[in-house]
Short mmCIF file of C-alpha atoms and ligand atoms in Angstrom, two decimals:
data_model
loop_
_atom_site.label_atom_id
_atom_site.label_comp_id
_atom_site.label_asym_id
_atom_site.label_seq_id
_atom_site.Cartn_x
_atom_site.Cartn_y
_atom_site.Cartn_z
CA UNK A 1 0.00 0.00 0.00
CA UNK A 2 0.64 3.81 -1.01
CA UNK A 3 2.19 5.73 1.97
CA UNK A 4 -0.05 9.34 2.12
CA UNK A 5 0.88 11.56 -0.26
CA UNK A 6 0.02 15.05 2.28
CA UNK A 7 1.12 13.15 5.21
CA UNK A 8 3.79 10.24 4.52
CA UNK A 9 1.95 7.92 6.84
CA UNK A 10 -0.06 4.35 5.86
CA UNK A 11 -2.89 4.64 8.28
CA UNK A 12 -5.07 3.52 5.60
CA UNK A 13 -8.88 2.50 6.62
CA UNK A 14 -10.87 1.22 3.58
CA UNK A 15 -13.85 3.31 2.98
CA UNK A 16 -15.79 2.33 -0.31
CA UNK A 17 -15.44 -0.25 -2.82
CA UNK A 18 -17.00 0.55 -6.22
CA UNK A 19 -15.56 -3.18 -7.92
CA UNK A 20 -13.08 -3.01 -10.81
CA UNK A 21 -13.80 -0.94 -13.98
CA UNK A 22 -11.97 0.12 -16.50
CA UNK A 23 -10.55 3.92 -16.88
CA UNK A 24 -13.38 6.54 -16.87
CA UNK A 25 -12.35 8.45 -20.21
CA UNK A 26 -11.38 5.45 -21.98
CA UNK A 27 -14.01 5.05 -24.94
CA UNK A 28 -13.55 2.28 -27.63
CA UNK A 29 -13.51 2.52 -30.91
CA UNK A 30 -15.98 0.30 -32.90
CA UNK A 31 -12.88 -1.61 -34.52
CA UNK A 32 -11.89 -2.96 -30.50
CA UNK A 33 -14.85 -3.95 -29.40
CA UNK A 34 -13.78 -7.41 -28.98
CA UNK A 35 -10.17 -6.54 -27.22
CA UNK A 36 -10.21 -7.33 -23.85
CA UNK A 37 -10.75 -4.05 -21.80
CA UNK A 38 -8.51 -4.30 -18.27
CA UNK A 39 -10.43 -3.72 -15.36
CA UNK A 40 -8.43 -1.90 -12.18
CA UNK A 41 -9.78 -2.02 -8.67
CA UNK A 42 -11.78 1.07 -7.47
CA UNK A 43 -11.62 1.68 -3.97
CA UNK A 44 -11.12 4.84 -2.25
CA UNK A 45 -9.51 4.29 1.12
CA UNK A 46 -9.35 7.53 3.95
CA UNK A 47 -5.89 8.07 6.12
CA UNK A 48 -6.64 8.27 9.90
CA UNK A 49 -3.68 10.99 10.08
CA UNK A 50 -4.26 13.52 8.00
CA UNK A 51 -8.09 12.93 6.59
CA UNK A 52 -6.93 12.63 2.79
CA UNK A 53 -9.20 10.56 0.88
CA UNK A 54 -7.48 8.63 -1.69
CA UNK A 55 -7.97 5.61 -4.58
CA UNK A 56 -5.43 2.62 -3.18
CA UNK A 57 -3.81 2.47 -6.73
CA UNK A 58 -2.46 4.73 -9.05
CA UNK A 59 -2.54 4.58 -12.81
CA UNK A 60 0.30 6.15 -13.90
CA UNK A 61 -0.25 9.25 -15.40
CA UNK A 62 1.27 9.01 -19.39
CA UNK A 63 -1.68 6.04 -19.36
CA UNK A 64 -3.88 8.26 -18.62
CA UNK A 65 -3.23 11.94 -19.58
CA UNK A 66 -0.70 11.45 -23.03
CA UNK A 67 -3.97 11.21 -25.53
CA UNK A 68 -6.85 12.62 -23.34
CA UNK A 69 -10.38 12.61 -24.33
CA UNK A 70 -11.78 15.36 -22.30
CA UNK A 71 -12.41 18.68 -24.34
CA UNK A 72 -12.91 21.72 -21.48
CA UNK A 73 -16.53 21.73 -21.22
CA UNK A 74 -18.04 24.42 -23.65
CA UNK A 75 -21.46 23.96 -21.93
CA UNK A 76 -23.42 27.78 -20.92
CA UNK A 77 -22.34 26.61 -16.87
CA UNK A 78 -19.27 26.17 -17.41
CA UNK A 79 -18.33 29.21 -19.44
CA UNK A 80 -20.24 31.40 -17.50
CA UNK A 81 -17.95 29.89 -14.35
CA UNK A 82 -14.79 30.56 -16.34
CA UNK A 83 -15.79 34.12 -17.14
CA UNK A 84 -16.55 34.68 -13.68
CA UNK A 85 -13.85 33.09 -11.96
CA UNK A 86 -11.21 35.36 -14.65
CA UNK A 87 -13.20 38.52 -13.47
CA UNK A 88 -13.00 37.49 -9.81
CA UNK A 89 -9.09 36.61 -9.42
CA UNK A 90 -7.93 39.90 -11.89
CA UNK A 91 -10.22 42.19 -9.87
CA UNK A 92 -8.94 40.81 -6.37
CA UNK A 93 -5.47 40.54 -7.11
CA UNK A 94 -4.79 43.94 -9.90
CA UNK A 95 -3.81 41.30 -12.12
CA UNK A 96 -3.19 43.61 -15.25
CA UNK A 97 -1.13 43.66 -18.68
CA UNK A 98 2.28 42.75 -17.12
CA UNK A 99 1.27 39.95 -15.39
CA UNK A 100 1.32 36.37 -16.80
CA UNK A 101 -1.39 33.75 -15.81
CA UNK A 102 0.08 30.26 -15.95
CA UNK A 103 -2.60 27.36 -15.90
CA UNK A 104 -2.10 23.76 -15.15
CA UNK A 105 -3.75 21.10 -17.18
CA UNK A 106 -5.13 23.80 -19.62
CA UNK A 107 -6.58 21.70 -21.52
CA UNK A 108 -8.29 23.56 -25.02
CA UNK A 109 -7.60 27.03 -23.51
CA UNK A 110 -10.97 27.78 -22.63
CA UNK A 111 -10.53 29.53 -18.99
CA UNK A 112 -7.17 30.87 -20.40
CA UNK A 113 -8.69 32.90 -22.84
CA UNK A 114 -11.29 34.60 -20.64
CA UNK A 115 -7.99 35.71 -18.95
CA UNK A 116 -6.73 37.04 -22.00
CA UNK A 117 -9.91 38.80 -22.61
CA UNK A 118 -8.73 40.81 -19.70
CA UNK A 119 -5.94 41.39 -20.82
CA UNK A 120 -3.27 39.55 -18.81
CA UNK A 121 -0.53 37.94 -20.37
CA UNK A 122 -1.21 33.80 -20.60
CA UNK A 123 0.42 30.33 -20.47
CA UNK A 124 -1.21 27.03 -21.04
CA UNK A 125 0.57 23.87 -19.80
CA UNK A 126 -1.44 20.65 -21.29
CA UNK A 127 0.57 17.25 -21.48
CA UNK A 128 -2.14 15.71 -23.62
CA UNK A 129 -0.56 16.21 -26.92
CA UNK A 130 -3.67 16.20 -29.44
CA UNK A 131 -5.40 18.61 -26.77
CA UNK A 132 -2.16 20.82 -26.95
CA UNK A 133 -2.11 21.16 -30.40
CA UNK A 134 -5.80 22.15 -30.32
CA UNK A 135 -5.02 24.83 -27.86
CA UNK A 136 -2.29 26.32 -29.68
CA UNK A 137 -4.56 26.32 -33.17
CA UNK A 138 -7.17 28.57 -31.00
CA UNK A 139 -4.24 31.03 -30.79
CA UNK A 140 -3.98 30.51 -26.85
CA UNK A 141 -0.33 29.85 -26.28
CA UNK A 142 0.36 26.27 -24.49
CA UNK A 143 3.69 24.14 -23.71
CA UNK A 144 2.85 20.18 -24.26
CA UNK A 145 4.70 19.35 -21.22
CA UNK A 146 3.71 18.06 -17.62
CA UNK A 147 3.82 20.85 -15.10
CA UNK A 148 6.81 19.58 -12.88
CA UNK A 149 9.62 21.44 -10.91
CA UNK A 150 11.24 21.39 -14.94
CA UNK A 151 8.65 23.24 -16.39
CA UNK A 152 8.44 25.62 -14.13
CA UNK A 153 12.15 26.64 -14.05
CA UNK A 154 11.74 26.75 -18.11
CA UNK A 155 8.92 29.13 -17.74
CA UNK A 156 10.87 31.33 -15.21
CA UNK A 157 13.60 31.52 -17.51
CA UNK A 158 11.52 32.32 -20.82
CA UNK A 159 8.27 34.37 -19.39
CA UNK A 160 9.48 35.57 -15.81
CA UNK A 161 7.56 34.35 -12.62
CA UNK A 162 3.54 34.36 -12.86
CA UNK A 163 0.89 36.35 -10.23
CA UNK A 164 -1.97 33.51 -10.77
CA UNK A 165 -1.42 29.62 -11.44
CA UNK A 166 -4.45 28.59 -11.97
CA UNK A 167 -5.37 24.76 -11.32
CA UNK A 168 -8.81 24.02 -12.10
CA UNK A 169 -9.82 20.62 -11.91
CA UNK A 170 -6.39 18.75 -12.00
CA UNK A 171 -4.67 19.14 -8.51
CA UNK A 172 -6.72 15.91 -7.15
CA UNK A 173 -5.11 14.03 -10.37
CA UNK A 174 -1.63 14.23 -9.10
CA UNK A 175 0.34 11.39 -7.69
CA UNK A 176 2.99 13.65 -6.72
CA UNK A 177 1.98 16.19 -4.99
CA UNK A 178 5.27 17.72 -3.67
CA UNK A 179 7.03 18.16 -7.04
CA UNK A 180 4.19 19.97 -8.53
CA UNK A 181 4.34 22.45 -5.19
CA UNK A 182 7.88 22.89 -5.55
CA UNK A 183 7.29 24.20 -9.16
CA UNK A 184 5.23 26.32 -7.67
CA UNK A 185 6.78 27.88 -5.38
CA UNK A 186 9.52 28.22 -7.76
CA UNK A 187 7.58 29.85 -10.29
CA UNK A 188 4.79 31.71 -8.45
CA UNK A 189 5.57 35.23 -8.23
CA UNK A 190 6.06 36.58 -4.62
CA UNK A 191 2.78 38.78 -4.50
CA UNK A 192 1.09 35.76 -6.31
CA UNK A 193 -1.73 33.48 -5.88
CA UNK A 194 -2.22 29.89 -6.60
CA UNK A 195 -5.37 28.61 -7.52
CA UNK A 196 -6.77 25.08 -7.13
CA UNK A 197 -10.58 24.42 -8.16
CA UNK A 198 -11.26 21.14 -6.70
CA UNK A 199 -14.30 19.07 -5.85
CA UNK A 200 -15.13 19.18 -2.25
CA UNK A 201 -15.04 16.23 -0.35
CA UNK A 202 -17.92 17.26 1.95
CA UNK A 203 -19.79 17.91 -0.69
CA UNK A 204 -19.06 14.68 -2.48
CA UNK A 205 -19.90 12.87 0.63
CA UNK A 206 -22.90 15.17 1.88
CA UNK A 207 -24.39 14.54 -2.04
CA UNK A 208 -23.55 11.08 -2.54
CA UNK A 209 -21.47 11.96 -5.53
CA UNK A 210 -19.83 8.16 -5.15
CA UNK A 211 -19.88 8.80 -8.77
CA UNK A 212 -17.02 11.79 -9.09
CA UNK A 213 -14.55 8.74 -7.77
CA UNK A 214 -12.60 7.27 -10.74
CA UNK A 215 -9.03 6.59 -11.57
CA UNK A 216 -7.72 10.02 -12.84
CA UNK A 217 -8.94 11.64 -9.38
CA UNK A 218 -6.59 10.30 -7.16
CA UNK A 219 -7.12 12.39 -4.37
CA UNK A 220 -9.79 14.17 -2.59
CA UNK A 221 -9.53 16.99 -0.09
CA UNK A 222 -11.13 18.90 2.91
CA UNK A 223 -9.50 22.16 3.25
CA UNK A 224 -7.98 20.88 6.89
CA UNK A 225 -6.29 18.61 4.99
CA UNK A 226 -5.33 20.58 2.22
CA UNK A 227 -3.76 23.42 4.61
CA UNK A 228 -2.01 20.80 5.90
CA UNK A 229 -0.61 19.53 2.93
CA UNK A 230 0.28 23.57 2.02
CA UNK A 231 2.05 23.62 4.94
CA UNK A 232 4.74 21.58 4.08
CA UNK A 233 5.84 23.20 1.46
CA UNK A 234 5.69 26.88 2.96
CA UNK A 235 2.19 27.65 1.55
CA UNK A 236 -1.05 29.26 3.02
CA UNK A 237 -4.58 29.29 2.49
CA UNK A 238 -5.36 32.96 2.32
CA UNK A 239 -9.26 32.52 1.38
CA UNK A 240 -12.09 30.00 -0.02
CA UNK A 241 -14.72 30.18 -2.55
CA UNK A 242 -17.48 27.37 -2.50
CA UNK A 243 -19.11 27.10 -5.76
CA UNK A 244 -22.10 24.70 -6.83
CA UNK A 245 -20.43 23.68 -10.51
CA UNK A 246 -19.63 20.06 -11.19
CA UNK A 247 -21.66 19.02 -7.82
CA UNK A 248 -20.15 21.53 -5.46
CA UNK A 249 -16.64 22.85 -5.79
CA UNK A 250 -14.18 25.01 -3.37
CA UNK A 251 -11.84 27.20 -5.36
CA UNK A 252 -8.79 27.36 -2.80
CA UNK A 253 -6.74 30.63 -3.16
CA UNK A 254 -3.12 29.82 -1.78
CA UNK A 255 -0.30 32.42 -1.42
CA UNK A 256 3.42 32.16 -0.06
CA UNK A 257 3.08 31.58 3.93
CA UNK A 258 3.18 34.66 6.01
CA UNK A 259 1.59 36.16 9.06
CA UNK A 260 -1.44 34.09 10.50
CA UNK A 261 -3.96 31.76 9.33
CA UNK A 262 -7.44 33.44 7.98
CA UNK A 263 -10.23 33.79 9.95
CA UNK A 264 -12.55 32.59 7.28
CA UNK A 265 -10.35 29.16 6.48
CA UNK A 266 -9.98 28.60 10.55
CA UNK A 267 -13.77 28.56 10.80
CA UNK A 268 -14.12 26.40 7.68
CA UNK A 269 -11.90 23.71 9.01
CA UNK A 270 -13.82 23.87 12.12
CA UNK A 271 -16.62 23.34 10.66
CA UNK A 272 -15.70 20.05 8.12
CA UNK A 273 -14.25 18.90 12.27
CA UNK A 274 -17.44 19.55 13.47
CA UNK A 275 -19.57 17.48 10.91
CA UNK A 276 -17.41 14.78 11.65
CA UNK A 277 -15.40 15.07 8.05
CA UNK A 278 -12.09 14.16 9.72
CA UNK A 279 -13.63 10.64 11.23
CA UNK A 280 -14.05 6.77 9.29
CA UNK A 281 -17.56 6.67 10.46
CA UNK A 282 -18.66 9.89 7.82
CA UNK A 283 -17.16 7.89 5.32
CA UNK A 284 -18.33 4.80 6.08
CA UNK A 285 -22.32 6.34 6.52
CA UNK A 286 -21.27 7.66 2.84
CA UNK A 287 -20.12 3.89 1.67
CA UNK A 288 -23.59 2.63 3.09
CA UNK A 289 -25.93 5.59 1.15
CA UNK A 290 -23.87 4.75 -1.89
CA UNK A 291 -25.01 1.06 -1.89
CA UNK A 292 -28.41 2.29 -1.63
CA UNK A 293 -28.33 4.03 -4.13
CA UNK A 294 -27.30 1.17 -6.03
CA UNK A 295 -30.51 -0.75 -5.44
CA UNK A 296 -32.66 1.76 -5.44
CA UNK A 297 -31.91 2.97 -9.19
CA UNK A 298 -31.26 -0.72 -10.65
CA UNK A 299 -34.57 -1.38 -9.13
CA UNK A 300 -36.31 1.72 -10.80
CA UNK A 301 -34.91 0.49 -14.08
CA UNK A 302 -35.91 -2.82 -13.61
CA UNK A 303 -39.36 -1.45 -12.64
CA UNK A 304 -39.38 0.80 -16.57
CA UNK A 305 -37.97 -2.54 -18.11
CA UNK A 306 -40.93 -4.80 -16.68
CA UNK A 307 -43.08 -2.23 -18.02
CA UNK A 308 -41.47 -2.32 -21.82
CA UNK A 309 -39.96 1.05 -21.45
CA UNK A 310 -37.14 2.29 -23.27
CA UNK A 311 -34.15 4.32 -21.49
CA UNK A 312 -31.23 5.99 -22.43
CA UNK A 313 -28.44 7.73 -21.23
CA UNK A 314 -27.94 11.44 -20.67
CA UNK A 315 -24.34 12.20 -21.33
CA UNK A 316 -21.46 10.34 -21.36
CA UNK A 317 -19.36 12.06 -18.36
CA UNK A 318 -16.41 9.96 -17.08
CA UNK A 319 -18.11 10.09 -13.90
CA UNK A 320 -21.01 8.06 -15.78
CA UNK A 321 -18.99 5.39 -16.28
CA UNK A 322 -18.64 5.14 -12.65
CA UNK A 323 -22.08 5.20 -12.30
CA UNK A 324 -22.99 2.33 -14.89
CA UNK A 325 -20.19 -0.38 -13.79
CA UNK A 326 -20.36 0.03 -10.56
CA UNK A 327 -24.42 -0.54 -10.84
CA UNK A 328 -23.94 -2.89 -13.62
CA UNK A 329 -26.53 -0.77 -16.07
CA UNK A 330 -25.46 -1.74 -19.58
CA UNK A 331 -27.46 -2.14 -23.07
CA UNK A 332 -29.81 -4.77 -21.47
CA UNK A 333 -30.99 -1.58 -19.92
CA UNK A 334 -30.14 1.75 -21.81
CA UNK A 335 -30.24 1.57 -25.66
CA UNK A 336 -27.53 3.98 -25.97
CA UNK A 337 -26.28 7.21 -24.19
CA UNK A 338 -26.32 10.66 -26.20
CA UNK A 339 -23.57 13.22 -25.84
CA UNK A 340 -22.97 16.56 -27.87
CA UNK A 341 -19.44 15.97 -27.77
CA UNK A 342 -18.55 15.61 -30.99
CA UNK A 343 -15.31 13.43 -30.49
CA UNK A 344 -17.19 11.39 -28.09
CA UNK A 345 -19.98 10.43 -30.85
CA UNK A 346 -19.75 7.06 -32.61
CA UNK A 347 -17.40 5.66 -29.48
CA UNK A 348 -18.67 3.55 -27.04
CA UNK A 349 -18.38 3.61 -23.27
CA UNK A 350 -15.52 1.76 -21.27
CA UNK A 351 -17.28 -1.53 -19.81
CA UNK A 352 -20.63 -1.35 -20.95
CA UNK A 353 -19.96 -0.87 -24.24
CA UNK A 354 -22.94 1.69 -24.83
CA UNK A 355 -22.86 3.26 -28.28
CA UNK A 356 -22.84 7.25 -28.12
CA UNK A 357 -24.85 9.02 -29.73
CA UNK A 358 -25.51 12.76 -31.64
CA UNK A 359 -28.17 14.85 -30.17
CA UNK A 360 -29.65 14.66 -33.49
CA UNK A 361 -29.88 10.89 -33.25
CA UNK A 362 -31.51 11.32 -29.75
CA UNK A 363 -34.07 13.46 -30.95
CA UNK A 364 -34.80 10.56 -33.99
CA UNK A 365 -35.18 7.66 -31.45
CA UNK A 366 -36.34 9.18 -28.18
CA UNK A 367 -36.55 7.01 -25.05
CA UNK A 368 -39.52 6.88 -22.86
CA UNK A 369 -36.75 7.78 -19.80
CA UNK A 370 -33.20 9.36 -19.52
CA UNK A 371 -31.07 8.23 -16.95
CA UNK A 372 -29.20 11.98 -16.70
CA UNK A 373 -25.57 10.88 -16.55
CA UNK A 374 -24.62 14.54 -16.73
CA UNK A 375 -26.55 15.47 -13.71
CA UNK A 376 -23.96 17.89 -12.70
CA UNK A 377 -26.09 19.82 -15.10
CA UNK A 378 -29.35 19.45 -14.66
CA UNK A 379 -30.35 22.46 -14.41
CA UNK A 380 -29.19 22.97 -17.89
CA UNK A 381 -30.56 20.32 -19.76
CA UNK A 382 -33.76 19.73 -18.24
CA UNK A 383 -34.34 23.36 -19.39
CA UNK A 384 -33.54 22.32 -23.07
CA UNK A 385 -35.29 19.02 -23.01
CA UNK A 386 -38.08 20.66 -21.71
CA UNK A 387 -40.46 19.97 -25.35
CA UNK A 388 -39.08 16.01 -24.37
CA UNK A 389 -40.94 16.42 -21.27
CA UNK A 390 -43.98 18.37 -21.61
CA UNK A 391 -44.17 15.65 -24.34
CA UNK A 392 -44.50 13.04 -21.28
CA UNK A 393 -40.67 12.31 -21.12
CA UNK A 394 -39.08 11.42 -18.00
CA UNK A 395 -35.07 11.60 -16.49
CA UNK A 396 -34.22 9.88 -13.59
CA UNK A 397 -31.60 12.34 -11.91
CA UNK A 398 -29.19 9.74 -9.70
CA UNK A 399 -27.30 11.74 -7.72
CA UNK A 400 -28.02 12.59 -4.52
CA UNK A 401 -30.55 10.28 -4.72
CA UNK A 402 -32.52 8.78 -7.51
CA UNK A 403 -35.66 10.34 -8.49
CA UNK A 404 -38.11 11.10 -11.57
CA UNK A 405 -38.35 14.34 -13.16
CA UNK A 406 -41.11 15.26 -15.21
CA UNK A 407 -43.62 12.27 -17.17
P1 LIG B 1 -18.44 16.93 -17.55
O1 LIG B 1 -19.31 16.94 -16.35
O2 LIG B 1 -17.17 16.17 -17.32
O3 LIG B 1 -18.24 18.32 -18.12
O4 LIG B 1 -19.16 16.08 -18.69
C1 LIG B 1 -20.45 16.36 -19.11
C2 LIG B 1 -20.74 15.56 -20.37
O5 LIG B 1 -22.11 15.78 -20.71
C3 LIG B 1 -19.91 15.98 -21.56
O6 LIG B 1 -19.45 14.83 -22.25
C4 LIG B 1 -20.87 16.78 -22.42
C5 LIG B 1 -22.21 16.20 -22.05
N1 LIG B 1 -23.31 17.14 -22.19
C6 LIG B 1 -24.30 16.88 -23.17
O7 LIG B 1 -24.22 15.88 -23.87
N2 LIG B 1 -25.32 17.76 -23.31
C7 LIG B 1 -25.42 18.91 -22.55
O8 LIG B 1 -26.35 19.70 -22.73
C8 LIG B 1 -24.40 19.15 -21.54
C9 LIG B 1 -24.47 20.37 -20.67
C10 LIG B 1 -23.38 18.24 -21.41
ZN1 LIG B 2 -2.30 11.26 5.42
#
C-alpha cells in the first residue's frame, strides 16, 4: 500500500469499494470492441492521520493523460464559471497587462482565454498532446509538457515568474503532490496566488457523488487537509470560494506563507471537524448511502424494463462510467447514451460498451426515460429538453438520490 501523499503515513482505513472498472475516459472505438478491456480495482480508502481521501492504486499518469479525451466543457455553466472566476481573481489581485497567468492542465484554452480577454498575459501547460495542439490552433499559447519542478524553471527563464497559477480541476489528479508544489513555489511570483478548483469532499460525501470517484482523481480533499498539505511546502490558504459547478466545488486561493492563518479558512476547518469530516464513520455512513443508491436505481430500471420502457443515457461524463459499472446498467438496460461531444460520438463507453450518440440521433429515437448521466447539469438540460418532457418524457436524476423528473 501507497504511503499518504500530504502526510507520509499508511494509516489507511478502507472506505468504499466501487468493484473493478476500467478507466473513466477510456471510450472504444468500434474496430476494438472485442479486445479485452482491463479492469483496475476502485476503492477509495481515507488516512486516519491527516483525513486525505485517496484511490489505493495509481494509474500512472502518461496512461492516462498522453492522448486525453476530455475537451474543457463548452457547456453555458461552465463558461459562465470561467468568465466569472477570470473577473474574480484579476479584480482581487490587480492582475493587469504585465502579469502572466500560468494554468495547469489547460486543456483547449478555454478559462485561459477569458484571462486574455482581460488582458493579462497567458500560459497554457497541457501534457495531452492532441489537446495541446488544439489549444495552440485557438491562438492561446500552451507548452505540451507536464507541469513539474522542470517546467516551471523553463517558464521562469523564458516568461518571468507568474501572479496567478491557476489549477482548475487537475490538482486531485496528481500522484505527486510535492514536485508539482515545488514548481510552484519556484515559479509563483512573490505577491502571487495559486489557484486550485477542486471538488469538495464534503460535498461529495454530503451529495452522494460516489460517482465523481474514478481513476484520474486520485485524491480528494477537505481544506484541513489541504492546509495541511500547504504547509509543508511553505504555503497558506489565504481565502475560499465554494461554488455549486460540477456538484459543489471550493476554489482554494493559496499564497506564499506569512503572518497568520485566515479567519474565514480557521472557521471552515472547524466546521468540516465539526460534521465529523475528519472521522471513518462519515465515510463509512457515505459507503452505506452509496449502496443504496445502487438498489434503489437498478430497481427503478428494472421497474421501466418490466413495463417495456425504453431508457437511455444522458451524457457520457467519465463520472457516468462510474455510475454504470459500478451498478452494472449496460445495453440490457439503456439503448444507448447521447452526448454533444462531438469526439465522443460514434465511441462507445468503457465496460458497458454503450454506443454514443448525436443529439440529433436522440431526438430521432427518443426514449420513454433518460437516466441523466450529466446530472452535474441538470439544471441545464432539463431546461432544453423541456419539449421532451412536456411531451411526457421522463429523467431519472441519480445523484443525490434517484428520483423522476417530469412524465
Ligand atoms: P463533464 O461533467 O465532465 O463536463 O461532462 C459532461 C458531459 O455531458 C460531456 O461529455 C458533455 C455532455 N453534455 C451533453 O451531452 N449535453 C449537454 O447539454 C451538456 C451540458 C453536457
Ligand atoms: Zn495522510
Amino acid at each position: 500500500m501507497l504511503s499518504c501523499r500530504v502526510c507520509g503515513t499508511r494509516n489507511w482505513e478502507r472506505v468504499l469499494s466501487l468493484g473493478y472498472t476500467p478507466l473513466a475516459n477510456n471510450y472504444v472505438r468500434m474496430n476494438d470492441l472485442k479486445k479485452e478491456e482491463i479492469y483496475y480495482p476502485l476503492t477509495t480508502v481515507f488516512c486516519a492521520q491527516c483525513g486525505l481521501v485517496s484511490l489505493d492504486v495509481v494509474i500512472p499518469a502518461p496512461v492516462l493523460y498522453d492522448f486525453y479525451y476530455y475537451l474543457s466543457s463548452e457547456s453555458k455553466t461552465i463558461l459562465a464559471h470561467n468568465e466569472w472566476l477570470a473577473r474574480y481573481l484579476t479584480t482581487r489581485f490587480g492582475l493587469g497587462p504585465a502579469d502572466l497567468v500560468v494554468e495547469i492542465g489547460s486543456n483547449t484554452g478555454t478559462q485561459l482565454r477569458c484571462f486574455k480577454t482581460l488582458g493579462c498575459r497567458t500560459l497554457g501547460v497541457e501534457p495531452a498532446e492532441n489537446i495541446a495542439t488544439l489549444a495552440n490552433e485557438h491562438e492561446v499559447e500552451t507548452l505540451n509538457r507536464y507541469f513539474t519542478t522542470a517546467t516551471a524553471a523553463d517558464i521562469v527563464t523564458q516568461h518571468g515568474r507568474s501572479r496567478c497559477i491557476v489549477a482548475r480541476h487537475v490538482f486531485a489528479h496528481i500522484d505527486d503532490l510535492g514536485d508539482v508544489l515545488r514548481a510552484v513555489n519556484r515559479l509563483l511570483a512573490d505577491d502571487g496566488v495559486f489557484v486550485i478548483e477542486i471538488p469538495y469532499l464534503v460535498d461529495l460525501v454530503d451529495r452522494n457523488e460516489f460517482d465523481t470517484i474514478y481513476h484520474e482523481h486520485l485524491s480528494y480533499f477537505t481544506i484541513g487537509t489541504l492546509q495541511r498539505l500547504m504547509e509543508r511546502y511553505d504555503l497558506r490558504i489565504l481565502d475560499v470560494e465554494h461554488v455549486e459547478v460540477h456538484g459543489g466545488t471550493i476554489i482554494v486561493l493559496v499564497e506564499r506563507a506569512r503572518g497568520q492563518e485566515a479567519e474565514r479558512v480557521r472557521s471552515m476547518i472547524e466546521e468540516e471537524s465539526a460534521k465529523g469530516a475528519n472521522k471513518l464513520e462519515y465515510f463509512r455512513a457515505f459507503a452505506a448511502r452509496t449502496e443504496q443508491i445502487k438498489l434503489d436505481l437498478v430497481s427503478m430500471i428494472l421497474d421501466l424494463k418490466r413495463r417495456g420502457q425504453r431508457l437511455a443515457g444522458y451524457g457520457a461524463p467519465a463520472k457516468g462510467n462510474t455510475l454504470l459499472n459500478y451498478c452494472g446498467i449496460d445495453s440490457a438496460y439503456l439503448d444507448y447514451v447521447r452526448d454533444n461531444t462531438p469526439t465522443k460520438q460514434g465511441l462507445y463507453l468503457p465496460g458497458t460498451h454503450l454506443r454514443i450518440r448525436s443529439d440529433e440521433y436522440a431526438r430521432a429515437h427518443p426514449p420513454d426515460c433518460y437516466l441523466l448521466l450529466a446530472w452535474n447539469y441538470a439544471t441545464e438540460i432539463l431546461e432544453k429538453e423541456k419539449e421532451f418532457i412536456d411531451a411526457g418524457g421522463r429523467f431519472i436524476v441519480p445523484i443525490p438520490a434517484p428520483v423522476f423528473v417530469g412524465g
